[in-house]
PDB file of C-alpha atoms in Angstrom:
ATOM      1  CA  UNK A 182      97.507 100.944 123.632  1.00 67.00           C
ATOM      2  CA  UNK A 183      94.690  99.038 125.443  1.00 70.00           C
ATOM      3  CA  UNK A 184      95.152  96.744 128.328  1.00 86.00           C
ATOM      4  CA  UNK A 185      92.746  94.372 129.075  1.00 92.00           C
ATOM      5  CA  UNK A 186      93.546  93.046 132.856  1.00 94.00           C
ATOM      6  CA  UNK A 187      92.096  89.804 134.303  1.00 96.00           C
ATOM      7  CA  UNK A 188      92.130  88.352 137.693  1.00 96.00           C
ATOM      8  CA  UNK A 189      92.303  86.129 139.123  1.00 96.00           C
ATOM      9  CA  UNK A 190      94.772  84.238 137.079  1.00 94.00           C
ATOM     10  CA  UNK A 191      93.763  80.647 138.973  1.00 96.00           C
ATOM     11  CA  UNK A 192      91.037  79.590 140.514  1.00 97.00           C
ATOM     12  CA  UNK A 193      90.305  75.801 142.307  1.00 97.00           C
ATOM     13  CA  UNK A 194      86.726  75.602 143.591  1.00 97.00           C
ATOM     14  CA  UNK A 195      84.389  72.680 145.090  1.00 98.00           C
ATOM     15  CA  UNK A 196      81.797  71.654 142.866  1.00 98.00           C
ATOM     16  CA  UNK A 197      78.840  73.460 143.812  1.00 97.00           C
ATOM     17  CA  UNK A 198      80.905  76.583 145.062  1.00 98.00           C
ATOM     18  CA  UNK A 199      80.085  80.236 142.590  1.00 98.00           C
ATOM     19  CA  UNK A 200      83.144  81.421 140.940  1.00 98.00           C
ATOM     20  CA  UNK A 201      83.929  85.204 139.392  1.00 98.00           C
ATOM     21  CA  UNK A 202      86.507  86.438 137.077  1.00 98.00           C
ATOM     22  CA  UNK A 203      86.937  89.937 136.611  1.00 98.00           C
ATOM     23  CA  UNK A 204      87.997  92.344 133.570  1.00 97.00           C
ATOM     24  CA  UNK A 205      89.405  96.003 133.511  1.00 97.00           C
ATOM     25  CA  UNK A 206      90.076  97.515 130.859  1.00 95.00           C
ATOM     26  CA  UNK A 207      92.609 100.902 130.427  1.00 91.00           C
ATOM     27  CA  UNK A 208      90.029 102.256 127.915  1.00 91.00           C
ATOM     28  CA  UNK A 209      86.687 102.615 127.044  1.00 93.00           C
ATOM     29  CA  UNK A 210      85.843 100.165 125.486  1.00 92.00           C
ATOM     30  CA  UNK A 211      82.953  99.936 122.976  1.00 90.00           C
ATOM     31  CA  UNK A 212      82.036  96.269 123.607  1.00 92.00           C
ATOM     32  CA  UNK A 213      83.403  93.566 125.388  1.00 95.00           C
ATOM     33  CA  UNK A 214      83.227  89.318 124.555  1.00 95.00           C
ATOM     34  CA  UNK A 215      83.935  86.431 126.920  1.00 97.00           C
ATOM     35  CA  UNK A 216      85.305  83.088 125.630  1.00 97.00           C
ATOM     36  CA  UNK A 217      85.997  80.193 126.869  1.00 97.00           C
ATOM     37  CA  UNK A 218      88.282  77.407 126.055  1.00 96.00           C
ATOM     38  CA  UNK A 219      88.491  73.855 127.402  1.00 96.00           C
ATOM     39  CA  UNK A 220      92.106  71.767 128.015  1.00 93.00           C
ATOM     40  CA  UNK A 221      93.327  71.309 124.945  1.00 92.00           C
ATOM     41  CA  UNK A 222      90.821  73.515 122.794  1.00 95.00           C
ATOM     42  CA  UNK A 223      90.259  76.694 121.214  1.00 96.00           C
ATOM     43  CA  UNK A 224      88.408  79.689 122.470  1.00 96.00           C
ATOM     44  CA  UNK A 225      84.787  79.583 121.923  1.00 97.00           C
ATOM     45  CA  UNK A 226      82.531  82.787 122.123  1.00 95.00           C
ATOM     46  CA  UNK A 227      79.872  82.844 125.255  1.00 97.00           C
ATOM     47  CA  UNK A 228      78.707  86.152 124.775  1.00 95.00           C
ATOM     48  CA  UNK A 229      78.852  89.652 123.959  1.00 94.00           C
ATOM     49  CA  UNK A 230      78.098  93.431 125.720  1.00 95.00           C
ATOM     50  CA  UNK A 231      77.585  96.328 124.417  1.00 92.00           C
ATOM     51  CA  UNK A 232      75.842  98.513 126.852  1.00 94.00           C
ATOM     52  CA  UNK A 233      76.402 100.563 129.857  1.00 95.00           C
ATOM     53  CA  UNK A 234      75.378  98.749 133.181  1.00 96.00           C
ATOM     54  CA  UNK A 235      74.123  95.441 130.378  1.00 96.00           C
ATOM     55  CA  UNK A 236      73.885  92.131 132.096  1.00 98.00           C
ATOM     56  CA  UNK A 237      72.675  88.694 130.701  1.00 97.00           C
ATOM     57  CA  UNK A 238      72.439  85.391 131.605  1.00 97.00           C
ATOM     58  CA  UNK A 239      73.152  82.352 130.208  1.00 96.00           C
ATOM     59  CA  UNK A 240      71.674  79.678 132.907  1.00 97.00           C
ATOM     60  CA  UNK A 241      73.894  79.408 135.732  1.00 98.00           C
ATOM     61  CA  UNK A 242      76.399  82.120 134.277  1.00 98.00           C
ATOM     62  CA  UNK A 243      76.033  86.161 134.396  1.00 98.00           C
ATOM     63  CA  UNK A 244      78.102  88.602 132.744  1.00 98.00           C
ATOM     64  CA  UNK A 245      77.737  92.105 133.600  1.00 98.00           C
ATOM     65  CA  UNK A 246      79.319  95.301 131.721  1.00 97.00           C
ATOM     66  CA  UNK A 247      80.455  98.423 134.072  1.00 97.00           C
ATOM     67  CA  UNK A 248      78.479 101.714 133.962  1.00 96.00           C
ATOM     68  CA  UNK A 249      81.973 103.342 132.277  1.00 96.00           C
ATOM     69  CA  UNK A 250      82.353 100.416 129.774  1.00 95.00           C
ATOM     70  CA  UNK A 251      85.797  99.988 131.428  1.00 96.00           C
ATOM     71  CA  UNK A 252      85.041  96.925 133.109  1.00 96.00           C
ATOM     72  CA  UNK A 253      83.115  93.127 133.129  1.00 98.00           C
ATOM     73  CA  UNK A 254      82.354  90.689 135.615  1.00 98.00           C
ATOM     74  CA  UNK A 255      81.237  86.445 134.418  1.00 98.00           C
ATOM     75  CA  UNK A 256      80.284  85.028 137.611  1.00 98.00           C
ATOM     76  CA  UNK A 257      79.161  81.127 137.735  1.00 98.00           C
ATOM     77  CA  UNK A 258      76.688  79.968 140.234  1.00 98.00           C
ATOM     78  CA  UNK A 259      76.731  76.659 141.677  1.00 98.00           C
ATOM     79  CA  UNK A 260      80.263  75.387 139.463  1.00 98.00           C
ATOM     80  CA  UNK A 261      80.158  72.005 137.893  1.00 98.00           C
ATOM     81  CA  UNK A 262      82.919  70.009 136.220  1.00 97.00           C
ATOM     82  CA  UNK A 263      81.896  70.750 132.894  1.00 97.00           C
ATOM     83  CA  UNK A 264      82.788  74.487 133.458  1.00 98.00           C
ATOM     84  CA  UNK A 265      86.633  73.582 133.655  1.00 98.00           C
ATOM     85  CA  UNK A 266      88.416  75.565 131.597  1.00 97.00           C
ATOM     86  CA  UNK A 267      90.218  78.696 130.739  1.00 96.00           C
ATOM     87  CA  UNK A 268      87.652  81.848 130.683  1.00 97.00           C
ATOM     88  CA  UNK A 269      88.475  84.743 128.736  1.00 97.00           C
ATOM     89  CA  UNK A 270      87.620  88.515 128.779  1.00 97.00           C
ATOM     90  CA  UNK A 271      88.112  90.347 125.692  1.00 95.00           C
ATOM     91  CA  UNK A 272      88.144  93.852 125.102  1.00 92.00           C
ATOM     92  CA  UNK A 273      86.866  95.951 121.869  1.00 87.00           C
ATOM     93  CA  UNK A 274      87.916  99.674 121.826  1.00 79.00           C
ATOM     94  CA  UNK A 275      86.961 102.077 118.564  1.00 73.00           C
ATOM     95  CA  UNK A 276      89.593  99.555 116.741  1.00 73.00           C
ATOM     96  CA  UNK A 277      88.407  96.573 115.090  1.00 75.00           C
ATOM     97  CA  UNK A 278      91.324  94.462 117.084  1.00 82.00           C
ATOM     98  CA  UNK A 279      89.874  92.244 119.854  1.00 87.00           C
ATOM     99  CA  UNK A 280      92.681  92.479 123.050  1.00 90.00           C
ATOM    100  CA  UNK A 281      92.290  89.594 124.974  1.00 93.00           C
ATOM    101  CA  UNK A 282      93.144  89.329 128.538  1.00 93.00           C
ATOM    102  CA  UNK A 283      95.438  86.382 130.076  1.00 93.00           C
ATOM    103  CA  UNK A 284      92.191  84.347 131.124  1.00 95.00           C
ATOM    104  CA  UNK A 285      91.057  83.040 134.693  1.00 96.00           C
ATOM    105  CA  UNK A 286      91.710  78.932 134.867  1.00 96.00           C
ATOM    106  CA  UNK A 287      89.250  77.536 136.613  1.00 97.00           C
ATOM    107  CA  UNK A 288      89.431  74.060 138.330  1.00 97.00           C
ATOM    108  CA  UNK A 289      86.450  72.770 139.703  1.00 97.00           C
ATOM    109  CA  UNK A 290      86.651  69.425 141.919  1.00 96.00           C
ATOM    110  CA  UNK A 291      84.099  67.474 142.010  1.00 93.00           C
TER     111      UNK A 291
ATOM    112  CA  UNK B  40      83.234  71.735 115.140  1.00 86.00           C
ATOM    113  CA  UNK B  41      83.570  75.504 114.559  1.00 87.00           C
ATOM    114  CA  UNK B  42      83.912  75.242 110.696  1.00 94.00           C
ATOM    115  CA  UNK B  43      87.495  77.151 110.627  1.00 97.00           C
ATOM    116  CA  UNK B  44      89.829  74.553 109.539  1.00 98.00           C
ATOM    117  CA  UNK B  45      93.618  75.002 110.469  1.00 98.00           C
ATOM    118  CA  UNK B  46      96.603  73.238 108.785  1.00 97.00           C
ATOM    119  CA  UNK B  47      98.703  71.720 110.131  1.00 98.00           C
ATOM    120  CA  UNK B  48      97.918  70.853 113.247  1.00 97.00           C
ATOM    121  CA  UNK B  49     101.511  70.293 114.181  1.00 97.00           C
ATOM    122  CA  UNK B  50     104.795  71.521 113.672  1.00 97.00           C
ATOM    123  CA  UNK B  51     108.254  70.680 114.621  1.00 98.00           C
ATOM    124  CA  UNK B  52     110.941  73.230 112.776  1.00 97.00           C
ATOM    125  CA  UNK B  53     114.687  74.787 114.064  1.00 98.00           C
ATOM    126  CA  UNK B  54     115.604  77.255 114.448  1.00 98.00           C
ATOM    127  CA  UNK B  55     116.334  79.672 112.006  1.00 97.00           C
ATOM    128  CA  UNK B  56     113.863  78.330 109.782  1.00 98.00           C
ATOM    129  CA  UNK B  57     110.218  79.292 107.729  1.00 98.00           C
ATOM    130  CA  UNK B  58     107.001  78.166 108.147  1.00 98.00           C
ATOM    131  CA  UNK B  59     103.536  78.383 106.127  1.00 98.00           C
ATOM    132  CA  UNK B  60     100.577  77.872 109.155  1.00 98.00           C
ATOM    133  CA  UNK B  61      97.531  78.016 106.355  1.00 98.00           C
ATOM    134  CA  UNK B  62      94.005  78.729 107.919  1.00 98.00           C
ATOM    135  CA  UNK B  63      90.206  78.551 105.536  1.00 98.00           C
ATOM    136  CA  UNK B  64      87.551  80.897 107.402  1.00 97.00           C
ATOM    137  CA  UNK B  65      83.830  79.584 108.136  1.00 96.00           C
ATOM    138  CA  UNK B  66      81.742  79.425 104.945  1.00 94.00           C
ATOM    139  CA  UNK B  67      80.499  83.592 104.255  1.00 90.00           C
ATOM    140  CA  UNK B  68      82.888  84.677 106.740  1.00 92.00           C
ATOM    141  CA  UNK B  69      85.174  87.496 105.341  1.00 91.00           C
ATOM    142  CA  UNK B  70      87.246  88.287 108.025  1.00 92.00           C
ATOM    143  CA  UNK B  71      90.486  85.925 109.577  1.00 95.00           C
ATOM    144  CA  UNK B  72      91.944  86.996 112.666  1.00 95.00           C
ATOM    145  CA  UNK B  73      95.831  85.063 113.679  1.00 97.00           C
ATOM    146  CA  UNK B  74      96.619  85.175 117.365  1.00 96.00           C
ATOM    147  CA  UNK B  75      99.429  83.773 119.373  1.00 96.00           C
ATOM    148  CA  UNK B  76      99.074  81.497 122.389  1.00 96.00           C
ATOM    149  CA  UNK B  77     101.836  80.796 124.917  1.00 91.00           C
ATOM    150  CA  UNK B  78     101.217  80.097 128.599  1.00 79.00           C
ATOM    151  CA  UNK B  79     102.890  83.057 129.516  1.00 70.00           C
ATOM    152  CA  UNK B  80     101.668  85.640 127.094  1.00 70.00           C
ATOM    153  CA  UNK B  81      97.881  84.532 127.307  1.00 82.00           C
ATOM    154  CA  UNK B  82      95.984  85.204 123.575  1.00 91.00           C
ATOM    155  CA  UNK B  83      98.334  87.753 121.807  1.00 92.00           C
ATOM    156  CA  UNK B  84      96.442  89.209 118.412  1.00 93.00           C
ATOM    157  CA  UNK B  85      98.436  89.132 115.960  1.00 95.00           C
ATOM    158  CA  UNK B  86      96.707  90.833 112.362  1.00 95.00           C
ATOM    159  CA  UNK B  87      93.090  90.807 111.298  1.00 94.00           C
ATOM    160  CA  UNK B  88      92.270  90.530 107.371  1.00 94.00           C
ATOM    161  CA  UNK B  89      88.967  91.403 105.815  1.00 91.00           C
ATOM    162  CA  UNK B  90      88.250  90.057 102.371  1.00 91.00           C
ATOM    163  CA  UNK B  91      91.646  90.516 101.281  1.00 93.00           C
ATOM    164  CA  UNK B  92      92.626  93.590 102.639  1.00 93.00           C
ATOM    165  CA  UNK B  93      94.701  93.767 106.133  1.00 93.00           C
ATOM    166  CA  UNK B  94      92.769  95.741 108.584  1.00 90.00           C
ATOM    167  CA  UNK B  95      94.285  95.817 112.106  1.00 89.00           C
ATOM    168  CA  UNK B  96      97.738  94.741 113.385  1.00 91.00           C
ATOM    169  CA  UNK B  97      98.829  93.731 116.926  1.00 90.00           C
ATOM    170  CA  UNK B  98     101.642  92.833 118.205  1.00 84.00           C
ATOM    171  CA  UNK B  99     102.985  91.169 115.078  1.00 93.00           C
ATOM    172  CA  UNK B 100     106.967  90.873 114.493  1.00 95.00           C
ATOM    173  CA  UNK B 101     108.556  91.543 111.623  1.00 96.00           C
ATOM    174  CA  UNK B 102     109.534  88.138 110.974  1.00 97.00           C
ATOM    175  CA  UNK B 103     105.989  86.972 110.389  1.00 97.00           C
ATOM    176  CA  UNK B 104     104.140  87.879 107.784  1.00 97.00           C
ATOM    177  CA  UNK B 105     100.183  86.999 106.919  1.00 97.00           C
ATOM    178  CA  UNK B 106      97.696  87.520 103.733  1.00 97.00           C
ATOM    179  CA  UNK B 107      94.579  86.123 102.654  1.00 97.00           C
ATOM    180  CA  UNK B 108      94.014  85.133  99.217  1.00 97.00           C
ATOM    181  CA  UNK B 109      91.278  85.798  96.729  1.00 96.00           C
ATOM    182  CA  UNK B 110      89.227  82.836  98.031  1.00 95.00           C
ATOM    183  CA  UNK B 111      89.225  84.496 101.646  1.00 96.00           C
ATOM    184  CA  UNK B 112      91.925  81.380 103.198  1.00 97.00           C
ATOM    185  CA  UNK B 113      94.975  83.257 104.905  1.00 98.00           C
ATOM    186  CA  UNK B 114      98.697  82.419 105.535  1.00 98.00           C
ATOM    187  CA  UNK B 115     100.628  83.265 108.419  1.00 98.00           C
ATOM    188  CA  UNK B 116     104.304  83.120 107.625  1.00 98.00           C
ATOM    189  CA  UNK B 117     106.910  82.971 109.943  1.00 98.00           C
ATOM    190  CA  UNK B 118     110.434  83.043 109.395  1.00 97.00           C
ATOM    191  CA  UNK B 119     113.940  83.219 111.333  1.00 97.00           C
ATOM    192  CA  UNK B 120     112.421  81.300 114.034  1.00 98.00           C
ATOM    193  CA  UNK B 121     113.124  81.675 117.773  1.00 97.00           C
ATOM    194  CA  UNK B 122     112.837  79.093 120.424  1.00 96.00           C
ATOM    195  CA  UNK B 123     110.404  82.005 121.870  1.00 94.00           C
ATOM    196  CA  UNK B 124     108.361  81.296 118.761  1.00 96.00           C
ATOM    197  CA  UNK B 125     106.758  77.983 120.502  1.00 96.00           C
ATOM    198  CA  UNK B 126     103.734  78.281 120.763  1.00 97.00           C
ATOM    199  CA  UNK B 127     100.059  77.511 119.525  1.00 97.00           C
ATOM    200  CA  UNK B 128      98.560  79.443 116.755  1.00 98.00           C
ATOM    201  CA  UNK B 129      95.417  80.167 116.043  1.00 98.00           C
ATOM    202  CA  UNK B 130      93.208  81.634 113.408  1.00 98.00           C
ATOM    203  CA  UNK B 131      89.346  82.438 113.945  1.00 97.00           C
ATOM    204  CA  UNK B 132      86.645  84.277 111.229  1.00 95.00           C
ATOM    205  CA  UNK B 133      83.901  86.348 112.226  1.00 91.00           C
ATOM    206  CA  UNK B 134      80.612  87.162 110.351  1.00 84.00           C
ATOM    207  CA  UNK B 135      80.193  90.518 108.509  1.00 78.00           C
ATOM    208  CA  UNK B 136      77.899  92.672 110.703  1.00 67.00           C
ATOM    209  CA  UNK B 137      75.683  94.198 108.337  1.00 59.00           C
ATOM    210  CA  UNK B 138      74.568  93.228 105.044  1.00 50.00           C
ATOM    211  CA  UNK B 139      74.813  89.759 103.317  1.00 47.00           C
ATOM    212  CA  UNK B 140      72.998  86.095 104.010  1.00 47.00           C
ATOM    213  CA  UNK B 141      75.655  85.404 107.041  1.00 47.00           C
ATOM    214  CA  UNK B 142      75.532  88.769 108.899  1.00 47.00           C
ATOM    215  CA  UNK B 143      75.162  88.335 112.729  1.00 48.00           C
ATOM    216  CA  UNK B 144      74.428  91.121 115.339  1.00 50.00           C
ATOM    217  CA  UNK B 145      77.525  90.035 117.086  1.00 60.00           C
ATOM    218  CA  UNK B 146      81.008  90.268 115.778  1.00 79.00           C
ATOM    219  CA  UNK B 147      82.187  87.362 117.509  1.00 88.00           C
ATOM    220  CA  UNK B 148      84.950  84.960 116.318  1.00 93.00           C
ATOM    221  CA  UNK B 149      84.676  81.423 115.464  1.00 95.00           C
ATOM    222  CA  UNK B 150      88.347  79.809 116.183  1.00 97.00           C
ATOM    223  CA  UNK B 151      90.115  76.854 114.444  1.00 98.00           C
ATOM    224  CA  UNK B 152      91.743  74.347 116.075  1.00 97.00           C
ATOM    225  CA  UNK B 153      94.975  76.165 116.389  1.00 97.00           C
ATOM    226  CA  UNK B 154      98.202  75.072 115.048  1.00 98.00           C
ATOM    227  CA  UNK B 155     101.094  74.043 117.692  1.00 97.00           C
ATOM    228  CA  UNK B 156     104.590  75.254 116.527  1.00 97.00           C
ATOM    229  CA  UNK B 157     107.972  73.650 118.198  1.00 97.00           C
ATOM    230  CA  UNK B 158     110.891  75.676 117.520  1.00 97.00           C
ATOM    231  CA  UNK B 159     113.788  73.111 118.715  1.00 96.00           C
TER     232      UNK B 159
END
């Protein structure tokens, strides 16, 4: 079945510092979601893609979609400590199942 | 606040036992999803119903069981527990895509609060 892969698993950055996560996915997939969920919360959707090569922003955050819908890329400029938290790729094949992967933690010290 | 409410918010059970997790979707919402979270299994999907009906299953054991009733709240039961069953629970709804006053372009979830579960 589909395997939605994330790395990296941690990550501890300085306030002010960018931070990436990355997503790979064993299938096509025919959209992809990001999450994100804060110590001691639940997930809550950021954002969706659907298209080849798509990327959007959301102020200081981008999310990009591969050219063979396989993989996804949320990368943070300039990290404050109100984007602590876990950060979650999930994966959406022809299936109406979303398949999460494990999630990046990032730390960000201020 | 995402409007999915999830009772209760914590259990403490042994093993060998059954429990009801009970989860009401966002107002319009006709789908309920139930995922798994442990810190070493990341957000496992468990089954997906929509209005009613059981549409997708993950990686669900046998032991638990789920259904959503007439008035679109589900049930995730769960019985012969396992210490390995520890974990938190949660249930999210998503809008219907096309058609009807709450359809979204997106078919993104809208998670509950989760429910913790403590096998001892």
């Amino acid at each position: 079945g589909q395997q939605v892969m994330q790395i990296p698993q941690y990550q501890h950055v300085q306030e002010g510092e960018d931070f990436t996560t990355y997503c790979n996915s064993s299938t096509t997939l025919s959209n992809i979601q990001w999450y994100k969920q804060r110590p001691g919360g639940h997930p809550v959707f950021l954002i969706q893609l659907v298209k080849s090569g798509e990327v959007k922003k959301q102020k200081r955050l981008t999310f990009q979609f591969g050219e063979a819908k396989k993989n996804s890329s949320l990368h943070i400029t300039a990290t404050q400590t109100t984007d602590v938290g876990t950060y979650f790729c999930a994966g959406q094949d022809s299936g109406y199942a979303l398949n999460f992967g494990k999630g990046t933690s990032l730390l960000v010290t201020p | 606040d995402s409007g999915v409410t999830q009772t209760p918010k914590h259990l403490i059970t042994a093993t060998g036992q059954r429990v009801t997790l009970r989860c009401s979707p966002r107002s319009g919402d006709l789908s309920v999803y139930w995922y798994q979270q442990s810190l070493d299994q990341g957000l496992q999907f468990l089954i997906q119903y929509y209005n009613g009906e059981e549409r997708a299953k993950g990686n669900i054991l046998e032991r638990f069981s789920a259904q959503q009733f007439p008035d679109l709240h589900s049930e995730l039961n769960l019985s012969s527990l396992e210490l390995g069953d520890s974990a938190l629970y949660f249930c999210a709804s998503s809008p219907p895509t096309s058609g009807g006053l709450y359809r979204s372009s997106y078919n993104e979830q809208f998670f509950g609060p989760g429910t913790r579960l403590t096998v001892l």
